[in-house]
Amino acid sequence: MLFHRVVIPFAFMLLGGISLACQAVTPFPVSKQIDSFDKDVTRYRLVLSGLKTEQATTFGEDERRLSGTLNRTVWRLQDDLSIDELFSFYREQFNGDERVLYECVGLDCGSSAFWANEVFDNPRLVTRDKDQAYIATLSDLEDGKQKVTAVYIARRGSRQTMINVDEMITADAVSDRQSLTAKINDELTHSAGWLSGFKTNKDQLDENASRELLDILANLNPALKSRLNLVVHCYSAPHMKDNLSCSERLAESLRQRVSSPNNPVQIYAQGALTLTPNNDLAPALRFVFWPRR
């Protein structure tokens, strides 16, 4: 796909509803802009989960198809920097009003060819699966619309990194918090299972992205809390002790957020002692309700 340049800045192209949440993502220093376009789009593909493959077809288990105004910019960086350093630079820009919807680094992102060809329609973004990162965020605008930002980083060689930044204004429902709340509440009607909405950032609990889940757990009635057992699992480390350490750290963060002396929740750390609930290696939260006495 060949991109065309547009001289009119994106911020001025949108009339009305402009707020601080609409400010553009800051590019990495010394990176060079090589492609850019602004246009109205329909069925923009926003991936909000790990990938799944069925019958030779790869797709995100949670995707949205959105309509709106898209600004896409592609940058090239010649400096030899690690994926972690680049990801941290962009991740740190989303600590304000933005909500992180999904993020992944390296092999956790799955197939780079899928991201490059199917999502961003740009074969120049293809790299080794371990040399990529992705983050999608959402922020609210003053006119009731929302801004979606998706950053994909592909480190193609020792001195060639491509960074695709999508910034989109849409009136479509992107992250339906009521739907997520309903899903979590439905999961908690069962005696055991995995809980949705458990989000982390570099093996630290992301309280903002996990807000719905944390609020539901913190406000469970005492009878349910007395029977609830939460089990934290980490999977990404090559050694079991590191996965246990990660799980213990997340379990302690959960205790501080959802448990109290008068209304405690039993929370355990079990590393990778059970299979991951999906295809990625992100930390996960399992629950078990003990039978009523």
PDB file of C-alpha atoms in Angstrom, residues 28-128:
ATOM      1  CA  PHE A  28      10.904   9.087  19.083  1.00  0.00           C
ATOM      2  CA  PRO A  29      13.779  11.614  18.854  1.00  0.00           C
ATOM      3  CA  VAL A  30      15.745  11.616  15.544  1.00  0.00           C
ATOM      4  CA  SER A  31      13.156   9.380  13.852  1.00  0.00           C
ATOM      5  CA  LYS A  32      12.272  10.322  10.281  1.00  0.00           C
ATOM      6  CA  GLN A  33       8.719  10.514   8.974  1.00  0.00           C
ATOM      7  CA  ILE A  34       8.470   8.497   5.767  1.00  0.00           C
ATOM      8  CA  ASP A  35       4.697   8.172   5.201  1.00  0.00           C
ATOM      9  CA  SER A  36       1.553   9.925   6.390  1.00  0.00           C
ATOM     10  CA  PHE A  37      -2.101  10.242   5.486  1.00  0.00           C
ATOM     11  CA  ASP A  38      -5.406  11.509   6.870  1.00  0.00           C
ATOM     12  CA  LYS A  39      -8.674  10.050   5.636  1.00  0.00           C
ATOM     13  CA  ASP A  40     -12.132   8.884   6.621  1.00  0.00           C
ATOM     14  CA  VAL A  41     -12.248   5.128   7.036  1.00  0.00           C
ATOM     15  CA  THR A  42     -14.811   2.426   7.672  1.00  0.00           C
ATOM     16  CA  ARG A  43     -14.174  -0.941   9.327  1.00  0.00           C
ATOM     17  CA  TYR A  44     -10.807   0.072  10.751  1.00  0.00           C
ATOM     18  CA  ARG A  45      -9.397  -3.037  12.405  1.00  0.00           C
ATOM     19  CA  LEU A  46      -8.540  -2.488  16.071  1.00  0.00           C
ATOM     20  CA  VAL A  47      -7.064  -5.546  17.786  1.00  0.00           C
ATOM     21  CA  LEU A  48      -7.527  -5.683  21.565  1.00  0.00           C
ATOM     22  CA  SER A  49      -6.273  -9.136  22.507  1.00  0.00           C
ATOM     23  CA  GLY A  50      -3.835 -11.915  21.778  1.00  0.00           C
ATOM     24  CA  LEU A  51      -3.982 -13.673  18.427  1.00  0.00           C
ATOM     25  CA  LYS A  52      -5.637 -16.928  17.511  1.00  0.00           C
ATOM     26  CA  THR A  53      -5.219 -19.120  14.441  1.00  0.00           C
ATOM     27  CA  GLU A  54      -7.935 -21.355  13.037  1.00  0.00           C
ATOM     28  CA  GLN A  55      -7.968 -23.064   9.638  1.00  0.00           C
ATOM     29  CA  ALA A  56      -4.795 -21.202   8.618  1.00  0.00           C
ATOM     30  CA  THR A  57      -6.381 -17.833   9.429  1.00  0.00           C
ATOM     31  CA  THR A  58      -4.932 -15.564  12.124  1.00  0.00           C
ATOM     32  CA  PHE A  59      -7.081 -13.012  13.937  1.00  0.00           C
ATOM     33  CA  GLY A  60      -7.392 -11.223  17.247  1.00  0.00           C
ATOM     34  CA  GLU A  61      -9.698 -12.941  19.703  1.00  0.00           C
ATOM     35  CA  ASP A  62     -11.078  -9.494  20.552  1.00  0.00           C
ATOM     36  CA  GLU A  63     -11.343  -7.045  17.651  1.00  0.00           C
ATOM     37  CA  ARG A  64     -13.354  -3.918  16.855  1.00  0.00           C
ATOM     38  CA  ARG A  65     -14.313  -2.591  13.412  1.00  0.00           C
ATOM     39  CA  LEU A  66     -14.530   1.188  13.608  1.00  0.00           C
ATOM     40  CA  SER A  67     -15.516   4.101  11.393  1.00  0.00           C
ATOM     41  CA  GLY A  68     -13.997   7.542  11.760  1.00  0.00           C
ATOM     42  CA  THR A  69     -11.160   9.823  10.734  1.00  0.00           C
ATOM     43  CA  LEU A  70      -7.754   8.153  10.726  1.00  0.00           C
ATOM     44  CA  ASN A  71      -4.324   9.751  10.799  1.00  0.00           C
ATOM     45  CA  ARG A  72      -1.576   7.229  10.073  1.00  0.00           C
ATOM     46  CA  THR A  73       2.093   8.126  10.284  1.00  0.00           C
ATOM     47  CA  VAL A  74       5.050   5.829   9.667  1.00  0.00           C
ATOM     48  CA  TRP A  75       8.452   6.671  11.109  1.00  0.00           C
ATOM     49  CA  ARG A  76      11.875   5.180  10.486  1.00  0.00           C
ATOM     50  CA  LEU A  77      14.571   5.146  13.126  1.00  0.00           C
ATOM     51  CA  GLN A  78      18.207   4.441  12.289  1.00  0.00           C
ATOM     52  CA  ASP A  79      19.525   4.249  15.848  1.00  0.00           C
ATOM     53  CA  ASP A  80      20.187   0.775  17.234  1.00  0.00           C
ATOM     54  CA  LEU A  81      17.723   0.693  20.125  1.00  0.00           C
ATOM     55  CA  SER A  82      16.020  -2.215  21.850  1.00  0.00           C
ATOM     56  CA  ILE A  83      12.307  -2.928  21.582  1.00  0.00           C
ATOM     57  CA  ASP A  84      11.957  -2.455  25.345  1.00  0.00           C
ATOM     58  CA  GLU A  85      13.466   1.037  25.197  1.00  0.00           C
ATOM     59  CA  LEU A  86      11.253   2.082  22.295  1.00  0.00           C
ATOM     60  CA  PHE A  87       8.134   0.582  23.841  1.00  0.00           C
ATOM     61  CA  SER A  88       8.825   2.354  27.143  1.00  0.00           C
ATOM     62  CA  PHE A  89       9.144   5.697  25.335  1.00  0.00           C
ATOM     63  CA  TYR A  90       5.695   5.366  23.744  1.00  0.00           C
ATOM     64  CA  ARG A  91       4.079   3.618  26.729  1.00  0.00           C
ATOM     65  CA  GLU A  92       5.024   6.481  29.055  1.00  0.00           C
ATOM     66  CA  GLN A  93       3.033   8.908  26.892  1.00  0.00           C
ATOM     67  CA  PHE A  94      -0.200   7.148  27.901  1.00  0.00           C
ATOM     68  CA  ASN A  95      -0.267   7.900  31.609  1.00  0.00           C
ATOM     69  CA  GLY A  96      -2.844  10.675  31.512  1.00  0.00           C
ATOM     70  CA  ASP A  97      -6.449  10.456  30.345  1.00  0.00           C
ATOM     71  CA  GLU A  98      -5.738   7.537  28.025  1.00  0.00           C
ATOM     72  CA  ARG A  99      -6.840   4.041  28.968  1.00  0.00           C
ATOM     73  CA  VAL A 100      -4.631   1.228  27.755  1.00  0.00           C
ATOM     74  CA  LEU A 101      -6.887  -1.296  26.020  1.00  0.00           C
ATOM     75  CA  TYR A 102      -4.240  -3.831  25.029  1.00  0.00           C
ATOM     76  CA  GLU A 103      -0.471  -4.083  24.789  1.00  0.00           C
ATOM     77  CA  CYS A 104       2.102  -6.727  23.980  1.00  0.00           C
ATOM     78  CA  VAL A 105       5.834  -7.012  23.427  1.00  0.00           C
ATOM     79  CA  GLY A 106       7.842  -9.533  21.426  1.00  0.00           C
ATOM     80  CA  LEU A 107       6.539 -13.072  21.070  1.00  0.00           C
ATOM     81  CA  ASP A 108       3.432 -12.196  23.099  1.00  0.00           C
ATOM     82  CA  CYS A 109       2.219 -10.208  20.062  1.00  0.00           C
ATOM     83  CA  GLY A 110       2.137 -13.324  17.881  1.00  0.00           C
ATOM     84  CA  SER A 111       2.693 -13.089  14.136  1.00  0.00           C
ATOM     85  CA  SER A 112       4.377  -9.902  12.933  1.00  0.00           C
ATOM     86  CA  ALA A 113       3.170 -10.700   9.422  1.00  0.00           C
ATOM     87  CA  PHE A 114      -0.411 -10.485  10.702  1.00  0.00           C
ATOM     88  CA  TRP A 115       0.125  -7.044  12.222  1.00  0.00           C
ATOM     89  CA  ALA A 116       2.003  -5.708   9.208  1.00  0.00           C
ATOM     90  CA  ASN A 117      -0.149  -7.097   6.405  1.00  0.00           C
ATOM     91  CA  GLU A 118      -3.607  -7.624   7.887  1.00  0.00           C
ATOM     92  CA  VAL A 119      -3.880  -4.778  10.396  1.00  0.00           C
ATOM     93  CA  PHE A 120      -1.666  -1.976   9.050  1.00  0.00           C
ATOM     94  CA  ASP A 121      -1.510  -3.031   5.381  1.00  0.00           C
ATOM     95  CA  ASN A 122       2.212  -2.317   5.185  1.00  0.00           C
ATOM     96  CA  PRO A 123       4.645  -5.189   4.411  1.00  0.00           C
ATOM     97  CA  ARG A 124       7.553  -2.942   5.402  1.00  0.00           C
ATOM     98  CA  LEU A 125       6.534  -3.506   9.025  1.00  0.00           C
ATOM     99  CA  VAL A 126       7.196  -7.262   8.939  1.00  0.00           C
ATOM    100  CA  THR A 127       9.931  -8.343  11.329  1.00  0.00           C
ATOM    101  CA  ARG A 128      10.871 -11.279  13.522  1.00  0.00           C
TER     102      ARG A 128
END
